[in-house]
Short mmCIF file of C-alpha atoms in Angstrom, two decimals:
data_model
loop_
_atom_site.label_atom_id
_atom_site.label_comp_id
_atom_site.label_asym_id
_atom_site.label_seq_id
_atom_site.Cartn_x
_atom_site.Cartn_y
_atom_site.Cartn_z
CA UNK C 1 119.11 87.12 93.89
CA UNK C 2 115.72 88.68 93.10
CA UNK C 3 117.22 91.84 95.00
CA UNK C 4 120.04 92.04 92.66
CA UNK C 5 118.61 91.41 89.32
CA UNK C 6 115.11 93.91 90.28
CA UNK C 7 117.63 96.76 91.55
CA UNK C 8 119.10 96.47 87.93
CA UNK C 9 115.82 96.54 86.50
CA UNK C 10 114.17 99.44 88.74
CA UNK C 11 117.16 101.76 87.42
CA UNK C 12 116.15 100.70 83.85
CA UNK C 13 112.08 100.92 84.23
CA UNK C 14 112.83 104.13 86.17
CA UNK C 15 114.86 105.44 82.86
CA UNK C 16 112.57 104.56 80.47
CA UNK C 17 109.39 105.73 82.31
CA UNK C 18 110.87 108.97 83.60
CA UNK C 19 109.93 107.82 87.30
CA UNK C 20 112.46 110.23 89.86
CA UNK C 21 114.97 108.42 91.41
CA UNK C 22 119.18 109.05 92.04
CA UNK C 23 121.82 106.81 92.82
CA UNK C 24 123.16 107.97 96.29
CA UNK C 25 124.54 104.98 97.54
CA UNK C 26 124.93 103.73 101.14
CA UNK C 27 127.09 103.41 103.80
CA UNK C 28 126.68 100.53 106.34
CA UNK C 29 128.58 101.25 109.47
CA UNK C 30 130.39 99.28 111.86
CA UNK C 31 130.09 101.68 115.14
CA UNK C 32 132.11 99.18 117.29
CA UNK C 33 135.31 96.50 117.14
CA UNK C 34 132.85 93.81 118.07
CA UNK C 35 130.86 94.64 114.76
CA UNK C 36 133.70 94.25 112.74
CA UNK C 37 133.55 90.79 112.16
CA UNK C 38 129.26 91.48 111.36
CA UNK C 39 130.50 93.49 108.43
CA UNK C 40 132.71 90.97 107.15
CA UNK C 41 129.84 88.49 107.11
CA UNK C 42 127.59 90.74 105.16
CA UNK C 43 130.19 91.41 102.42
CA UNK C 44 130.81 87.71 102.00
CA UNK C 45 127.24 86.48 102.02
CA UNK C 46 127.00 89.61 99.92
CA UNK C 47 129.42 88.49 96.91
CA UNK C 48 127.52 84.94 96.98
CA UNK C 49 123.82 86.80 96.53
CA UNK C 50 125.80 88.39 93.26
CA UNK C 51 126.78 91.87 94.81
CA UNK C 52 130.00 92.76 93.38
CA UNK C 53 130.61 96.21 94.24
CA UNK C 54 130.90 96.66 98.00
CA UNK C 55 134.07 98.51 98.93
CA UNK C 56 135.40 97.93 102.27
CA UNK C 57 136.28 101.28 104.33
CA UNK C 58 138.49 101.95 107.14
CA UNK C 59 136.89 104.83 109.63
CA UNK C 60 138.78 107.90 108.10
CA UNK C 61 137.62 106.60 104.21
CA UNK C 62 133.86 107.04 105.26
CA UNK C 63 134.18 110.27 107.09
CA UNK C 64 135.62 111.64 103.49
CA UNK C 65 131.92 110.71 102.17
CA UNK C 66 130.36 111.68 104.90
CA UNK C 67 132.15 113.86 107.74
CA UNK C 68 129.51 113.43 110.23
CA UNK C 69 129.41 109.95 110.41
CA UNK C 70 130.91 107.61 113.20
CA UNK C 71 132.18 104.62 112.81
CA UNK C 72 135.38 102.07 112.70
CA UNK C 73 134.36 100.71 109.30
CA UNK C 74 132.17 100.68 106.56
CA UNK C 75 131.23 99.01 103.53
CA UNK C 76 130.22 101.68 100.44
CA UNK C 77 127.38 100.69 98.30
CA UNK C 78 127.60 102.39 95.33
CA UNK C 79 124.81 101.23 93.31
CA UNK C 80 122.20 102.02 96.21
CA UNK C 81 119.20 104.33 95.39
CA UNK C 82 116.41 106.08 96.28
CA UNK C 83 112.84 106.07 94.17
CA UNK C 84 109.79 108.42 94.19
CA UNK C 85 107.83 105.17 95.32
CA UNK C 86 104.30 106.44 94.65
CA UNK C 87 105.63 107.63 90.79
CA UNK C 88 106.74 104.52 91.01
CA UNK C 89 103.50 102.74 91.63
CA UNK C 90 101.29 105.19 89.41
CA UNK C 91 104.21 104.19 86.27
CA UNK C 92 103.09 100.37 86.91
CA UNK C 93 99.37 100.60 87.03
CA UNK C 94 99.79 103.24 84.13
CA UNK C 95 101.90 100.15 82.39
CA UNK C 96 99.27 97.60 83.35
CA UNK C 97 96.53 99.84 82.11
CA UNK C 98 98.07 100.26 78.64
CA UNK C 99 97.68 96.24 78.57
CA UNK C 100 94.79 95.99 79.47
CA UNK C 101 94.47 95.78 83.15
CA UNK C 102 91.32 97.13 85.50
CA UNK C 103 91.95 98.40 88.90
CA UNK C 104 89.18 97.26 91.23
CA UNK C 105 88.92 99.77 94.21
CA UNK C 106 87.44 99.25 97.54
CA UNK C 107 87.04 95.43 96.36
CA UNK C 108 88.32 92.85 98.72
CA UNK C 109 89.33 89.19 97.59
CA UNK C 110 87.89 87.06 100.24
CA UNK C 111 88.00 83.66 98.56
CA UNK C 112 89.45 82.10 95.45
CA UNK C 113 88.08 78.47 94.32
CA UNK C 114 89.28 76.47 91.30
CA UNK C 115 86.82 76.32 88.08
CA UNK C 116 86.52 74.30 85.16
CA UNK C 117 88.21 76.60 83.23
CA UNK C 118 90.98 78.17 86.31
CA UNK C 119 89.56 79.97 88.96
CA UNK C 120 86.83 82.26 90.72
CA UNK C 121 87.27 84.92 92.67
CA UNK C 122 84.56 85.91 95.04
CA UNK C 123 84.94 89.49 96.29
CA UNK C 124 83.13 91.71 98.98
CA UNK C 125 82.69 95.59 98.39
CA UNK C 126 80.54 98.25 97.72
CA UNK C 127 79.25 95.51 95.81
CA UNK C 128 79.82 91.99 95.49
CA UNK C 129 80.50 89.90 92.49
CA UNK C 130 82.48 87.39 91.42
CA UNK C 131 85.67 87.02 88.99
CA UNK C 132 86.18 84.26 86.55
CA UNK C 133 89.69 83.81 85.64
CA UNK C 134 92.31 81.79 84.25
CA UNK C 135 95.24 82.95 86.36
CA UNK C 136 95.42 85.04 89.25
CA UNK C 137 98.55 85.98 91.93
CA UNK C 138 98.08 86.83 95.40
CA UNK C 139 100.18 89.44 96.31
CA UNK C 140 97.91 90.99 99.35
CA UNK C 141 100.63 92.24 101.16
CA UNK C 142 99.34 91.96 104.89
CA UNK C 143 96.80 89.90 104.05
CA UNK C 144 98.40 87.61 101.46
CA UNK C 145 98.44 84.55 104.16
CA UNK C 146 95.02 85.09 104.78
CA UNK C 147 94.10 84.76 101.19
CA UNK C 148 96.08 81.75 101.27
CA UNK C 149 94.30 80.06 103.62
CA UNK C 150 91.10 81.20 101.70
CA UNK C 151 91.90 78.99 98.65
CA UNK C 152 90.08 76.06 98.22
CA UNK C 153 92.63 73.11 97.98
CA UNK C 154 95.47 74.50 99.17
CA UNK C 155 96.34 72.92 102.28
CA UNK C 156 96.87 75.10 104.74
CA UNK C 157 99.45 72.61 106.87
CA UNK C 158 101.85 73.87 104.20
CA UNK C 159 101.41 77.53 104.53
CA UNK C 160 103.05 79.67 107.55
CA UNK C 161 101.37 81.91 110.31
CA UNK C 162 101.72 85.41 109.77
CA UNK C 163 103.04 88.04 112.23
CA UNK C 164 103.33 91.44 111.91
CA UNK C 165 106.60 93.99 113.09
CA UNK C 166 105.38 98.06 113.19
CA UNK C 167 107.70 100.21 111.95
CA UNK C 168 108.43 103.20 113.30
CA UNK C 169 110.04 106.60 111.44
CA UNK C 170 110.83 110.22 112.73
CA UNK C 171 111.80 113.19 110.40
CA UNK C 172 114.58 115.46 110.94
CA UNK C 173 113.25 118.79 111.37
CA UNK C 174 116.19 120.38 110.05
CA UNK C 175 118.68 120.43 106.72
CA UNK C 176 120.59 117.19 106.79
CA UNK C 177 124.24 116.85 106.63
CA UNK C 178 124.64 113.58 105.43
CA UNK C 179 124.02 112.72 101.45
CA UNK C 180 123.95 109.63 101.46
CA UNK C 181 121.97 106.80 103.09
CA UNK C 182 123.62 105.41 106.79
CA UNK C 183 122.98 101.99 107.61
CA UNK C 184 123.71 100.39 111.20
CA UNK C 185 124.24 96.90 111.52
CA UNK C 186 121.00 94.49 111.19
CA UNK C 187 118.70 94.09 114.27
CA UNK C 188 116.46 91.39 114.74
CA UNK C 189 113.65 91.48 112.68
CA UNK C 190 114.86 94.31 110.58
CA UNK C 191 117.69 96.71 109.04
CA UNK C 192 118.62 98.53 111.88
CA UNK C 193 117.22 102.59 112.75
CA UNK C 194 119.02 103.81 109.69
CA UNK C 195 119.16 107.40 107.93
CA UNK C 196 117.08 107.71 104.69
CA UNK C 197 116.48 110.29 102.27
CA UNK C 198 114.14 111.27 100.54
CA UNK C 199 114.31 113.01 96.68
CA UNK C 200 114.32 116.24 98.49
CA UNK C 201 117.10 115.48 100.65
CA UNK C 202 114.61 115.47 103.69
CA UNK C 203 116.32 112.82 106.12
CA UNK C 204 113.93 110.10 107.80
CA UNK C 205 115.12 107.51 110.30
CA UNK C 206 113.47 103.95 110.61
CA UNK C 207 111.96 101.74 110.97
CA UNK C 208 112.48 100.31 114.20
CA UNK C 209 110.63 96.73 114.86
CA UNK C 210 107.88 96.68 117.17
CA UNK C 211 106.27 93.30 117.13
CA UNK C 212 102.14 92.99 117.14
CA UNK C 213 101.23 90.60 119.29
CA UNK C 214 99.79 87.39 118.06
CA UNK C 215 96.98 87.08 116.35
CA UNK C 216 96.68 90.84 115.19
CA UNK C 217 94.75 90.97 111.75
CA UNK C 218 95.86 93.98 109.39
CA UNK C 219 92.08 95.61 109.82
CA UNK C 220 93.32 96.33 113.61
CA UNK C 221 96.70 97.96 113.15
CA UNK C 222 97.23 101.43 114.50
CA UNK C 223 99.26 103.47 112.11
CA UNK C 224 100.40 105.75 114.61
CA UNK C 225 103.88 106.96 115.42
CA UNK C 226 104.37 105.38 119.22
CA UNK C 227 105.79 108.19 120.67
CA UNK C 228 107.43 106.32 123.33
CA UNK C 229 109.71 104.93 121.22
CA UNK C 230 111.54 108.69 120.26
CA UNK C 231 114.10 108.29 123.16
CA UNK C 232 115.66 104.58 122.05
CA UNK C 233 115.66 106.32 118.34
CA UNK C 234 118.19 109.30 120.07
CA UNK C 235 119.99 106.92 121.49
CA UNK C 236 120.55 104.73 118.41
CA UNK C 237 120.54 107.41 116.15
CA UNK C 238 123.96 108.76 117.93
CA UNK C 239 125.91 105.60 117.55
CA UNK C 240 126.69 106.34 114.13
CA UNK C 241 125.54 110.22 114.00
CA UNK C 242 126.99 111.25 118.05
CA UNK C 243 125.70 114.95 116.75
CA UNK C 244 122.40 114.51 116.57
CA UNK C 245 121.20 117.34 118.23
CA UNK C 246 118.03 117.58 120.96
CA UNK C 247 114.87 118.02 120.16
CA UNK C 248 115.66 117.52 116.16
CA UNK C 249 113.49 113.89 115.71
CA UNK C 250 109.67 114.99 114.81
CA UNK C 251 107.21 111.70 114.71
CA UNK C 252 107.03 110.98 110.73
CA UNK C 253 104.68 107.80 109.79
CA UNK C 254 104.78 104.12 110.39
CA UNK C 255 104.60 100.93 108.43
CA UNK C 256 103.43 97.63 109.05
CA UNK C 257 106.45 94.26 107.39
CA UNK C 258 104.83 91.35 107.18
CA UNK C 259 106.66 88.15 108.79
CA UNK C 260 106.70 84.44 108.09
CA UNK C 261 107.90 83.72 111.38
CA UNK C 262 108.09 85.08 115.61
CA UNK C 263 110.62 87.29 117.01
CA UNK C 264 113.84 85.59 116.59
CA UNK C 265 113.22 83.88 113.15
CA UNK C 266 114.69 85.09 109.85
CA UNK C 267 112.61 83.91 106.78
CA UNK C 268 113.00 84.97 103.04
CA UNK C 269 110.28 85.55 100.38
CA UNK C 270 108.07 83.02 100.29
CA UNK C 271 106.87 82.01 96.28
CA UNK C 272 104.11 79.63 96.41
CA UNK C 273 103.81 78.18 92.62
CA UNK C 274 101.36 74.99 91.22
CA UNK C 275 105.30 72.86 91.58
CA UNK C 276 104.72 73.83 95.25
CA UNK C 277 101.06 73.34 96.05
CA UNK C 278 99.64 71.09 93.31
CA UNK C 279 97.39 73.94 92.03
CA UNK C 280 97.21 75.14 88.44
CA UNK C 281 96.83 78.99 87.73
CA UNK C 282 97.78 80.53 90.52
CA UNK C 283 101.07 81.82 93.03
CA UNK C 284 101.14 83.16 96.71
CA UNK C 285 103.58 85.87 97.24
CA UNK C 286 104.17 85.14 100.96
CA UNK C 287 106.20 87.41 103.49
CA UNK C 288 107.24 90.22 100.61
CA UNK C 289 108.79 93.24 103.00
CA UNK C 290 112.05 94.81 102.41
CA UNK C 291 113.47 94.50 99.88
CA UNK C 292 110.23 93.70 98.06
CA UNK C 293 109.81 97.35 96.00
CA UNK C 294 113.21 96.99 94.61
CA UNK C 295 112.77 93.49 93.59
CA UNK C 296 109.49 94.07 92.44
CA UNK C 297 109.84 93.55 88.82
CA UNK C 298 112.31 90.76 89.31
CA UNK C 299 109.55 88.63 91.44
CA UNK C 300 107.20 89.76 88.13
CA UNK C 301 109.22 87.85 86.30
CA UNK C 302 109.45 85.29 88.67
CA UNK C 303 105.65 84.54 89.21
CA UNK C 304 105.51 84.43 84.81
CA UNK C 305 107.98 81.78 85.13
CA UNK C 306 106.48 79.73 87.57
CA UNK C 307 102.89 79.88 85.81
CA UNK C 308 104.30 78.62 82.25
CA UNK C 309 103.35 75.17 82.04
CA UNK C 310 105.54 72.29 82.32
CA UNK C 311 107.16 71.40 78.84
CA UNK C 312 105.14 68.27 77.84
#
């Protein structure tokens, strides 16, 4: 839901702010008769999440968009994107600046305790101080069940564990054929090795899920590209793209999706408001990975709603 109605908003915000973006679309591919019946699911549970437009496409349809892709069937989504994230990000602090907001650099929220008049933040720096306010959301990314579990009064039986899946991504080093975004069916713990672009057409493939083992804190994490992970990305790569050539897959970056649950588990967003926990002032923004950017301003308005007060 929040997917839907932020994708519609991103378009807009992107618009109005002049933040880069183009509306590619996407192809998610069925590369055997057994996935078939996978694709079928995801248009139906599709249509009930309020996505309308998925066209269903026999093998020959998709190679018309895209002649070097191989498959048995597709669905086209036509209203898929790509964004300049970090134009994205500077737009939204520029936003938040114009109303006021400060951006507090190299500060770290290590504990949040309720006040007679909301709430105090005590932080830990380059130097630390502490924050009175009446509201405040915790959208730490990584660390945003951490910061949970720092709240005074929040009891922590209620809250999950976290775990952490690395992402891997390798470039193409040369021009790419396809222009629009390939999608393989979903893997455990993630999308699938799937072909991105970027504004520049630049192709990227990723992420792949490599699990962290337990009890990993974000401080730890290695952001490099495991190298020993290139051949499997060949080798998936050419279900849906057989002409990937040798040697074409340079190590890109990585990225670190933060889970609610172990290998195995699917879990959505997790919005933590005072209707859930009892607590005035504040919400926990739990488990926010893909497709958190384009839902962003969706789960903005979101967290407003769920700090209103209660009609009396």
């Amino acid at each position: 839901r929040l997917c839907v109605q932020g994708r519609e908003q991103l378009y807009a915000f992107c618009e109005t702010y002049g933040v880069h973006h183009r509306r590619c679309g996407k192809l998610l591919v069925a590369t055997s008769e057994a996935e078939r019946s996978k694709l079928d699911d995801i248009a139906r549970q599709a249509f009930l999440n309020g996505v309308t437009d998925l066209q269903p496409l026999e093998a020959a349809q998709a190679r018309q968009l895209e002649p070097e892709v191989s498959c048995v069937a597709a669905l086209w989504s036509p209203s898929t994107g790509i964004v300049d994230s970090h134009a994205l990000m500077t737009a939204l602090l520029g936003d938040a600046q114009a109303h006021g907001a400060q951006l507090a650099l190299l500060t770290r929220v290590v504990q949040a305790r309720p006040s007679s008049s909301g709430w105090i933040l005590s932080t830990q720096g380059t130097e630390a101080f502490d924050i009175a306010t009446r509201l405040w959301v915790n959208c730490a990314g990584l660390h945003a069940v951490e910061l949970a579990r720092s709240t005074q009064g929040l009891a922590a039986t209620g809250l999950p564990n976290a775990h952490y899946a690395k992402g891997n991504y390798f470039a193409l080093r040369q021009r790419s054929p396809f222009q629009r975004l390939v999608y393989p069916m979903p893997t455990d713990g993630g999308l699938g090795i799937h072909l991105t672009l970027d504004l520049g057409g630049q192709a990227r493939f990723g992420p792949d899920t490599q699990w962290l083992p337990e009890g990993t804190h974000p401080s730890s994490i290695d952001y490099a590209v495991s190298g020993d992970r290139q051949a499997a990305f060949y080798a998936d790569i050419r279900r849906y793209w057989p002409g990937l050539p040798d040697d074409a897959l340079a190590p890109a970056y990585t990225g670190v999706r933060p889970k609610l649950g172990p290998p195995g588990t699917s879990h959505d967003f997790m919005l933590l408001g005072p209707q859930d926990h009892g607590l005035a002032g504040c919400v926990h923004l739990l488990g926010i990975e893909s497709p958190g950017l384009t839902s962003c301003l969706a789960l903005a308005d979101e967290v407003v709603r769920m700090l209103k007060p209660p009609p009396a």
